[in-house]
Amino acid sequence: MGGEAPEFSQDGLDEVSPIGLDSESGGYQTAVVVGEKIFVVGGSEDGEGLCFSVRIFDKSTGKWSVPTVLGMKPAPCKGHSALLLKDRILILKRDSLLDDCTWFLEVDTPFVRDQKKILGTEVVAWSKGVKGDGLKPVVVSGPSGVGKGTLISKLMNEFPNTFGFSVSHTTRAPREKEKDGIHYHFIDRSTMEKDIREGKFLETAQVHGNLYGTSIEAVEAVTDFGKRCILDIDVQGAKSVKASSLEAMSIFISPPSYEELEKRLRARGTETEEQVQRRLRNATAEIEEGKSLGLFDHILINDDLETCYQNLKNVLGLNESSDASNQTSTKGVEIQTCHSLTEEDQKVLIHYSSYGLEKASNNLFVLDVLSLKGGAPGRTRGLNVYAIDTFSNKSGIYL
Ligand SMILES: Nc1ncnc2c1ncn2[C@@H]1O[C@H](COP(=O)(O)OP(=O)(O)OP(=O)(O)O)[C@@H](O)[C@H]1O
Ligand SMILES: Nc1nc2c(ncn2[C@@H]2O[C@H](COP(=O)(O)O)[C@@H](O)[C@H]2O)c(=O)[nH]1
């Protein structure tokens, strides 16, 4: 994905600024300095608006490059402002719906650094700003046959608008009722190994003789719909995720006994006797590891299915109310005019000359930098933006 940079002289940098309003250069661009590098964002026009392309100018070599860009980029808009916040660039879109105006271009986050090592190219990653912790992904792990899939299906059936399943890749053959792209992406080993080398996976593991893995795209496909991602992965995968920048909540499902696990695995009737034996052999170590201190945030025993399901809902903070509570109340509000960004004391001040909040008379918004958290791929969580009434100097409207 990396490649030849277009011809662009250093002089071109004079035409761009942290506020993407300049049209003389043929498009709205911003330039943000990060150490020896200058990240130029935006520029080209398409039918719908200005596209978010990224180029990097290296001051030490005097050369331009086009980085590998991970993640889904923001939809085109009529301009943007940019400001460096430690390891990511805040991109505030103009004339965009409020729930789509705050984006981040990750330039030096742990996720980007990992991907740089894997791919051997310059890497940047888009992540959308989302409020709160609500979308923290959930890792569900446990030995084969313990009931992970059964519990996840119940959750997805009861809360279809809240959760989305991360569809893994596997080299194992499909079972009778399994559908490609729904239960798994079934793939041959050489293609999957190639995809792993190309950095397409968040984690992979050799499980019961086959290769399994969570692609970055699988997680993004869920978060792009605004849903909370559920990963059904083995203990090795859970360890890799814990070491990654995903910041997931992790839950280990334990069987009430080894005998019960064996009974369930056989009763499912999806594996040959040899495969059942192999899975049971692996279960002992998985249960030991799963229960060891610190690896999982929660350990649930799946004895009675209904009880375990209620416990799962409890740890996920779900109550009796419908999952419509997840919706934000600010959808549809439009930021209509120009803005400038400044940073003071870990707070970004967003100055608007006017904006589309019907009842508000403010023109200063504050974004709390300290509340921002990781969450790649695809999301920067903990977005906390509130309006300051510049007349009374009271903070009030939370976006
Ligand atoms: N609490 C329970 N009591 C009795 N049977 C159960 C319970 N939970 C699940 N089962 C049954 O156990 C079998 C295995 O469950 P499931 O396929 O959900 O396991 P799994 O952990 O997802 O396995 P794998 O890791 O191999 O995909 C299924 O036939 C399911 O109906
Ligand atoms: N590390 C990963 N483990 C995964 C992934 N997808 C599934 N799994 C785990 O594999 C076993 C066996 O699954 P089965 O469908 O063949 O019964 C089970 O423990 C799953 O949790 C993955 O992407 N990464």
JSON list of C-alpha atoms in Angstrom, two decimals, residues 251-348:
[
{"chain": "A", "resi": 251, "resn": "ILE", "atom": "CA", "xyz": [-13.76, -12.90, 29.83]},
{"chain": "A", "resi": 252, "resn": "PHE", "atom": "CA", "xyz": [-12.76, -16.52, 30.39]},
{"chain": "A", "resi": 253, "resn": "ILE", "atom": "CA", "xyz": [-15.51, -19.14, 30.26]},
{"chain": "A", "resi": 254, "resn": "SER", "atom": "CA", "xyz": [-14.69, -22.18, 32.35]},
{"chain": "A", "resi": 255, "resn": "PRO", "atom": "CA", "xyz": [-16.50, -25.56, 32.35]},
{"chain": "A", "resi": 256, "resn": "PRO", "atom": "CA", "xyz": [-17.95, -26.84, 35.63]},
{"chain": "A", "resi": 257, "resn": "SER", "atom": "CA", "xyz": [-15.79, -29.96, 35.22]},
{"chain": "A", "resi": 258, "resn": "TYR", "atom": "CA", "xyz": [-13.55, -31.67, 32.71]},
{"chain": "A", "resi": 259, "resn": "GLU", "atom": "CA", "xyz": [-16.12, -34.51, 32.39]},
{"chain": "A", "resi": 260, "resn": "GLU", "atom": "CA", "xyz": [-18.89, -32.03, 31.50]},
{"chain": "A", "resi": 261, "resn": "LEU", "atom": "CA", "xyz": [-16.64, -30.40, 28.88]},
{"chain": "A", "resi": 262, "resn": "GLU", "atom": "CA", "xyz": [-15.98, -33.79, 27.30]},
{"chain": "A", "resi": 263, "resn": "LYS", "atom": "CA", "xyz": [-19.71, -34.56, 27.31]},
{"chain": "A", "resi": 264, "resn": "ARG", "atom": "CA", "xyz": [-20.55, -31.26, 25.54]},
{"chain": "A", "resi": 265, "resn": "LEU", "atom": "CA", "xyz": [-17.83, -31.61, 22.97]},
{"chain": "A", "resi": 266, "resn": "ARG", "atom": "CA", "xyz": [-18.93, -35.14, 22.07]},
{"chain": "A", "resi": 267, "resn": "ALA", "atom": "CA", "xyz": [-22.63, -34.24, 22.11]},
{"chain": "A", "resi": 268, "resn": "ARG", "atom": "CA", "xyz": [-21.99, -31.40, 19.65]},
{"chain": "A", "resi": 269, "resn": "GLY", "atom": "CA", "xyz": [-20.89, -34.05, 17.17]},
{"chain": "A", "resi": 270, "resn": "THR", "atom": "CA", "xyz": [-18.85, -31.72, 14.98]},
{"chain": "A", "resi": 271, "resn": "GLU", "atom": "CA", "xyz": [-15.41, -33.28, 15.47]},
{"chain": "A", "resi": 272, "resn": "THR", "atom": "CA", "xyz": [-13.93, -36.70, 14.75]},
{"chain": "A", "resi": 273, "resn": "GLU", "atom": "CA", "xyz": [-12.84, -38.77, 17.76]},
{"chain": "A", "resi": 274, "resn": "GLU", "atom": "CA", "xyz": [-9.21, -37.81, 17.05]},
{"chain": "A", "resi": 275, "resn": "GLN", "atom": "CA", "xyz": [-10.08, -34.12, 16.98]},
{"chain": "A", "resi": 276, "resn": "VAL", "atom": "CA", "xyz": [-12.13, -34.41, 20.19]},
{"chain": "A", "resi": 277, "resn": "GLN", "atom": "CA", "xyz": [-9.13, -36.03, 21.90]},
{"chain": "A", "resi": 278, "resn": "ARG", "atom": "CA", "xyz": [-6.84, -33.26, 20.69]},
{"chain": "A", "resi": 279, "resn": "ARG", "atom": "CA", "xyz": [-9.19, -30.50, 21.88]},
{"chain": "A", "resi": 280, "resn": "LEU", "atom": "CA", "xyz": [-9.59, -32.17, 25.28]},
{"chain": "A", "resi": 281, "resn": "ARG", "atom": "CA", "xyz": [-5.83, -32.51, 25.67]},
{"chain": "A", "resi": 282, "resn": "ASN", "atom": "CA", "xyz": [-5.42, -28.79, 24.96]},
{"chain": "A", "resi": 283, "resn": "ALA", "atom": "CA", "xyz": [-8.25, -27.90, 27.35]},
{"chain": "A", "resi": 284, "resn": "THR", "atom": "CA", "xyz": [-6.30, -28.77, 30.50]},
{"chain": "A", "resi": 285, "resn": "ALA", "atom": "CA", "xyz": [-3.57, -26.21, 29.80]},
{"chain": "A", "resi": 286, "resn": "GLU", "atom": "CA", "xyz": [-6.08, -23.62, 28.57]},
{"chain": "A", "resi": 287, "resn": "ILE", "atom": "CA", "xyz": [-8.14, -23.88, 31.77]},
{"chain": "A", "resi": 288, "resn": "GLU", "atom": "CA", "xyz": [-5.01, -23.60, 33.90]},
{"chain": "A", "resi": 289, "resn": "GLU", "atom": "CA", "xyz": [-3.81, -20.54, 31.99]},
{"chain": "A", "resi": 290, "resn": "GLY", "atom": "CA", "xyz": [-7.25, -18.98, 31.84]},
{"chain": "A", "resi": 291, "resn": "LYS", "atom": "CA", "xyz": [-7.63, -19.13, 35.58]},
{"chain": "A", "resi": 292, "resn": "SER", "atom": "CA", "xyz": [-4.13, -17.81, 36.26]},
{"chain": "A", "resi": 293, "resn": "LEU", "atom": "CA", "xyz": [-4.14, -14.39, 37.81]},
{"chain": "A", "resi": 294, "resn": "GLY", "atom": "CA", "xyz": [-4.19, -11.29, 35.65]},
{"chain": "A", "resi": 295, "resn": "LEU", "atom": "CA", "xyz": [-4.84, -12.63, 32.18]},
{"chain": "A", "resi": 296, "resn": "PHE", "atom": "CA", "xyz": [-8.63, -12.24, 32.20]},
{"chain": "A", "resi": 297, "resn": "ASP", "atom": "CA", "xyz": [-10.77, -9.49, 33.71]},
{"chain": "A", "resi": 298, "resn": "HIS", "atom": "CA", "xyz": [-13.57, -11.94, 34.52]},
{"chain": "A", "resi": 299, "resn": "ILE", "atom": "CA", "xyz": [-13.90, -15.72, 34.88]},
{"chain": "A", "resi": 300, "resn": "LEU", "atom": "CA", "xyz": [-17.39, -17.20, 34.48]},
{"chain": "A", "resi": 301, "resn": "ILE", "atom": "CA", "xyz": [-18.32, -20.84, 35.04]},
{"chain": "A", "resi": 302, "resn": "ASN", "atom": "CA", "xyz": [-20.72, -22.13, 32.43]},
{"chain": "A", "resi": 303, "resn": "ASP", "atom": "CA", "xyz": [-22.63, -24.74, 34.43]},
{"chain": "A", "resi": 304, "resn": "ASP", "atom": "CA", "xyz": [-26.27, -23.78, 34.03]},
{"chain": "A", "resi": 305, "resn": "LEU", "atom": "CA", "xyz": [-26.47, -21.89, 30.72]},
{"chain": "A", "resi": 306, "resn": "GLU", "atom": "CA", "xyz": [-29.07, -19.33, 31.83]},
{"chain": "A", "resi": 307, "resn": "THR", "atom": "CA", "xyz": [-27.14, -18.48, 35.03]},
{"chain": "A", "resi": 308, "resn": "CYS", "atom": "CA", "xyz": [-23.92, -18.05, 33.11]},
{"chain": "A", "resi": 309, "resn": "TYR", "atom": "CA", "xyz": [-25.66, -15.87, 30.54]},
{"chain": "A", "resi": 310, "resn": "GLN", "atom": "CA", "xyz": [-27.03, -13.60, 33.27]},
{"chain": "A", "resi": 311, "resn": "ASN", "atom": "CA", "xyz": [-23.53, -13.35, 34.76]},
{"chain": "A", "resi": 312, "resn": "LEU", "atom": "CA", "xyz": [-22.14, -12.47, 31.36]},
{"chain": "A", "resi": 313, "resn": "LYS", "atom": "CA", "xyz": [-24.71, -9.69, 30.99]},
{"chain": "A", "resi": 314, "resn": "ASN", "atom": "CA", "xyz": [-23.80, -8.43, 34.46]},
{"chain": "A", "resi": 315, "resn": "VAL", "atom": "CA", "xyz": [-20.10, -8.09, 33.71]},
{"chain": "A", "resi": 316, "resn": "LEU", "atom": "CA", "xyz": [-20.97, -6.35, 30.44]},
{"chain": "A", "resi": 317, "resn": "GLY", "atom": "CA", "xyz": [-23.06, -3.85, 32.39]},
{"chain": "A", "resi": 318, "resn": "LEU", "atom": "CA", "xyz": [-26.27, -4.80, 30.60]},
{"chain": "A", "resi": 319, "resn": "ASN", "atom": "CA", "xyz": [-29.50, -4.47, 32.41]},
{"chain": "A", "resi": 320, "resn": "GLU", "atom": "CA", "xyz": [-33.11, -5.07, 31.52]},
{"chain": "A", "resi": 321, "resn": "SER", "atom": "CA", "xyz": [-33.49, -1.90, 29.46]},
{"chain": "A", "resi": 322, "resn": "SER", "atom": "CA", "xyz": [-33.32, -2.11, 25.68]},
{"chain": "A", "resi": 323, "resn": "ASP", "atom": "CA", "xyz": [-30.08, -1.52, 23.84]},
{"chain": "A", "resi": 324, "resn": "ALA", "atom": "CA", "xyz": [-31.44, 1.64, 22.28]},
{"chain": "A", "resi": 325, "resn": "SER", "atom": "CA", "xyz": [-29.83, 3.36, 25.28]},
{"chain": "A", "resi": 326, "resn": "ASN", "atom": "CA", "xyz": [-26.57, 3.16, 23.39]},
{"chain": "A", "resi": 327, "resn": "GLN", "atom": "CA", "xyz": [-27.61, 5.75, 20.86]},
{"chain": "A", "resi": 328, "resn": "THR", "atom": "CA", "xyz": [-26.13, 9.22, 21.13]},
{"chain": "A", "resi": 329, "resn": "SER", "atom": "CA", "xyz": [-28.46, 12.16, 21.36]},
{"chain": "A", "resi": 330, "resn": "THR", "atom": "CA", "xyz": [-26.28, 14.37, 19.23]},
{"chain": "A", "resi": 331, "resn": "LYS", "atom": "CA", "xyz": [-26.71, 12.52, 15.92]},
{"chain": "A", "resi": 332, "resn": "GLY", "atom": "CA", "xyz": [-27.82, 14.80, 13.15]},
{"chain": "A", "resi": 333, "resn": "VAL", "atom": "CA", "xyz": [-26.50, 18.03, 14.65]},
{"chain": "A", "resi": 334, "resn": "GLU", "atom": "CA", "xyz": [-24.31, 19.76, 12.10]},
{"chain": "A", "resi": 335, "resn": "ILE", "atom": "CA", "xyz": [-21.18, 21.81, 12.67]},
{"chain": "A", "resi": 336, "resn": "GLN", "atom": "CA", "xyz": [-21.74, 24.48, 10.08]},
{"chain": "A", "resi": 337, "resn": "THR", "atom": "CA", "xyz": [-18.90, 26.93, 10.08]},
{"chain": "A", "resi": 338, "resn": "CYS", "atom": "CA", "xyz": [-15.17, 27.48, 10.34]},
{"chain": "A", "resi": 339, "resn": "HIS", "atom": "CA", "xyz": [-13.20, 26.73, 13.44]},
{"chain": "A", "resi": 340, "resn": "SER", "atom": "CA", "xyz": [-9.70, 27.08, 14.77]},
{"chain": "A", "resi": 341, "resn": "LEU", "atom": "CA", "xyz": [-7.93, 24.86, 17.26]},
{"chain": "A", "resi": 342, "resn": "THR", "atom": "CA", "xyz": [-5.59, 25.74, 20.10]},
{"chain": "A", "resi": 343, "resn": "GLU", "atom": "CA", "xyz": [-4.27, 23.63, 22.94]},
{"chain": "A", "resi": 344, "resn": "GLU", "atom": "CA", "xyz": [-3.94, 24.82, 26.53]},
{"chain": "A", "resi": 345, "resn": "ASP", "atom": "CA", "xyz": [-3.34, 22.74, 29.62]},
{"chain": "A", "resi": 346, "resn": "GLN", "atom": "CA", "xyz": [-4.32, 19.40, 28.08]},
{"chain": "A", "resi": 347, "resn": "LYS", "atom": "CA", "xyz": [-7.50, 20.94, 26.70]},
{"chain": "A", "resi": 348, "resn": "VAL", "atom": "CA", "xyz": [-8.15, 21.66, 23.05]}
]
